[in-house]
CSV table of C-alpha atoms in Angstrom, one decimal:
chain,number,residue,atom,x,y,z
A,20,MET,CA,-75.4,-23.1,74.7
A,21,LYS,CA,-72.9,-25.9,74.3
A,22,LYS,CA,-70.3,-23.5,72.7
A,23,VAL,CA,-70.7,-21.0,75.6
A,24,ILE,CA,-70.0,-23.8,78.2
A,25,LEU,CA,-67.0,-25.0,76.2
A,26,LEU,CA,-65.6,-21.4,76.0
A,27,MET,CA,-66.1,-20.9,79.7
A,28,LEU,CA,-64.2,-24.1,80.5
A,29,PHE,CA,-61.4,-23.1,78.1
A,30,ALA,CA,-61.2,-19.7,79.7
A,31,ALA,CA,-60.9,-21.4,83.2
A,32,PHE,CA,-58.0,-23.5,81.9
A,33,ILE,CA,-56.0,-20.6,80.5
A,34,SER,CA,-56.5,-18.1,83.4
A,35,SER,CA,-53.4,-17.5,85.4
A,36,ASN,CA,-52.7,-18.3,89.0
A,37,SER,CA,-49.4,-18.0,90.7
A,38,PHE,CA,-49.6,-21.5,92.1
A,39,SER,CA,-50.8,-23.1,88.9
A,40,GLN,CA,-49.1,-25.3,86.3
A,41,GLU,CA,-50.5,-25.9,82.9
A,42,GLY,CA,-50.1,-29.3,81.3
A,43,LEU,CA,-50.8,-31.2,78.1
A,44,GLU,CA,-51.8,-34.8,78.4
A,45,VAL,CA,-52.0,-37.2,75.5
A,46,ASN,CA,-53.5,-40.6,76.1
A,47,VAL,CA,-53.1,-43.4,73.5
A,48,ASN,CA,-55.8,-45.9,73.8
A,49,SER,CA,-58.8,-47.3,71.9
A,50,GLU,CA,-60.6,-44.0,72.6
A,51,ARG,CA,-57.8,-41.8,71.1
A,52,THR,CA,-57.9,-39.2,73.8
A,53,LEU,CA,-56.3,-35.8,73.9
A,54,GLY,CA,-56.5,-34.0,77.2
A,55,PHE,CA,-55.6,-30.5,78.4
A,56,GLU,CA,-55.2,-29.9,82.1
A,57,TYR,CA,-54.7,-27.0,84.4
A,58,TRP,CA,-53.5,-27.6,87.9
A,59,PHE,CA,-55.0,-24.9,90.2
A,60,ASN,CA,-52.6,-26.0,93.1
A,61,ASP,CA,-50.8,-29.2,94.1
A,62,LYS,CA,-54.1,-31.1,94.6
A,63,VAL,CA,-56.7,-30.1,92.1
A,64,ALA,CA,-56.8,-29.8,88.3
A,65,GLY,CA,-59.4,-29.0,85.7
A,66,VAL,CA,-59.2,-31.2,82.7
A,67,LEU,CA,-60.8,-31.0,79.3
A,68,ARG,CA,-60.6,-34.2,77.2
A,69,LEU,CA,-61.4,-34.6,73.6
A,70,HIS,CA,-62.4,-38.2,72.7
A,71,GLN,CA,-62.6,-39.8,69.3
A,72,GLY,CA,-63.5,-43.4,69.9
A,73,VAL,CA,-65.8,-46.3,69.5
A,74,LEU,CA,-67.6,-45.6,72.9
A,75,ASP,CA,-69.1,-42.2,72.0
A,76,GLY,CA,-67.7,-41.1,68.6
A,77,TYR,CA,-66.5,-37.6,69.1
A,78,SER,CA,-67.0,-36.0,72.5
A,79,VAL,CA,-65.7,-33.4,74.9
A,80,ALA,CA,-65.4,-34.4,78.6
A,81,PRO,CA,-64.9,-31.8,81.3
A,82,MET,CA,-63.3,-33.4,84.5
A,83,LEU,CA,-61.8,-32.5,87.8
A,84,PHE,CA,-58.7,-34.4,89.0
A,85,LEU,CA,-57.6,-34.8,92.6
A,86,ASN,CA,-53.9,-35.7,93.3
A,87,LEU,CA,-54.4,-38.5,95.8
A,88,LYS,CA,-50.8,-39.2,96.7
A,89,GLU,CA,-47.5,-37.9,95.6
A,90,ILE,CA,-45.3,-40.9,95.9
A,91,ASN,CA,-42.2,-38.8,95.2
A,92,GLU,CA,-41.3,-35.7,93.2
A,93,SER,CA,-41.8,-37.5,89.9
A,94,THR,CA,-44.7,-39.9,90.6
A,95,MET,CA,-48.3,-39.2,91.5
A,96,LEU,CA,-51.5,-41.1,91.9
A,97,TYR,CA,-54.7,-39.3,90.8
A,98,LEU,CA,-58.5,-39.8,90.8
A,99,GLY,CA,-60.9,-37.9,88.6
A,100,VAL,CA,-64.6,-37.4,88.0
A,101,GLY,CA,-66.2,-36.1,84.8
A,102,LEU,CA,-68.9,-36.3,82.2
A,103,ARG,CA,-68.9,-38.2,78.9
A,104,GLU,CA,-71.3,-37.4,76.1
A,105,VAL,CA,-71.5,-33.8,77.1
A,106,GLU,CA,-74.5,-33.1,74.8
A,107,GLU,CA,-76.7,-35.5,76.7
A,108,PHE,CA,-74.9,-35.8,80.1
A,109,GLU,CA,-75.6,-39.5,80.1
A,110,THR,CA,-72.4,-41.0,81.4
A,111,ILE,CA,-70.0,-40.3,84.3
A,112,SER,CA,-66.3,-41.1,84.0
A,113,ILE,CA,-64.1,-41.8,87.0
A,114,PRO,CA,-60.5,-42.3,86.0
A,115,LEU,CA,-57.9,-43.6,88.4
A,116,GLY,CA,-54.3,-43.1,87.2
A,117,LEU,CA,-50.6,-43.1,87.9
A,118,ARG,CA,-48.4,-40.5,86.3
A,119,VAL,CA,-44.6,-40.8,86.3
A,120,PHE,CA,-42.0,-38.3,85.1
A,121,PRO,CA,-38.9,-40.6,85.2
A,122,PHE,CA,-36.3,-38.6,83.2
A,123,ASP,CA,-33.9,-36.2,84.9
A,124,LYS,CA,-32.9,-34.4,81.7
A,125,THR,CA,-36.5,-34.0,80.5
A,126,PRO,CA,-38.5,-33.7,83.8
A,127,ASN,CA,-41.6,-32.4,82.0
A,128,PHE,CA,-42.1,-35.5,79.9
A,129,GLY,CA,-43.7,-38.6,81.4
A,130,PHE,CA,-46.0,-41.5,81.2
A,131,THR,CA,-49.6,-42.1,82.3
A,132,LEU,CA,-51.3,-45.4,83.2
A,133,GLU,CA,-55.0,-45.1,83.7
A,134,LEU,CA,-58.2,-47.1,84.3
A,135,GLU,CA,-61.2,-45.1,83.3
A,136,ASN,CA,-64.5,-46.3,84.8
A,137,VAL,CA,-67.5,-45.2,82.7
A,138,PHE,CA,-70.9,-45.5,84.2
A,139,GLY,CA,-74.1,-45.0,82.1
A,140,ASP,CA,-76.5,-47.5,80.7
A,141,ASP,CA,-73.6,-50.0,80.9
A,142,TYR,CA,-70.4,-50.1,82.9
A,143,ILE,CA,-67.2,-49.9,80.8
A,144,LEU,CA,-63.6,-50.1,82.1
A,145,ILE,CA,-61.1,-48.5,79.7
A,146,PRO,CA,-57.4,-49.2,80.4
A,147,SER,CA,-55.0,-46.8,78.8
A,148,PHE,CA,-51.3,-45.9,78.5
A,149,GLY,CA,-50.4,-42.4,77.6
A,150,LEU,CA,-47.7,-39.8,77.2
A,151,SER,CA,-47.8,-36.6,79.3
A,152,TYR,CA,-46.1,-33.3,78.9
A,153,ARG,CA,-46.4,-30.5,81.4
A,154,PHE,CA,-45.3,-26.9,80.8
């Protein structure tokens, strides 16, 4: 059943939409996170994160991101909600982040600053700095 859910999520990310933009996000933090995102429009994205960390070992986290505010063409503030520990659905993740694409010559490469709030048996706040590439 878990494999079917993951395949359905993956299929949703690679489906085409004329207003969509696919992106690859790589976060470097204590959780060692790799995220794949698919923007359905300017406001909403589906995200699939792969975690390898001390919090939950290896896990897959499906999420939805909402673009809260586009500060300018190259900077956006986002809020997300998702699940951690997918096998047991025990924790909820609410990341709040700022993504900046500051380079004119490479406009698809940028940086991410994020605070991930993880609610479960305990509350954990995970700050992270990451690199982002959108294509």
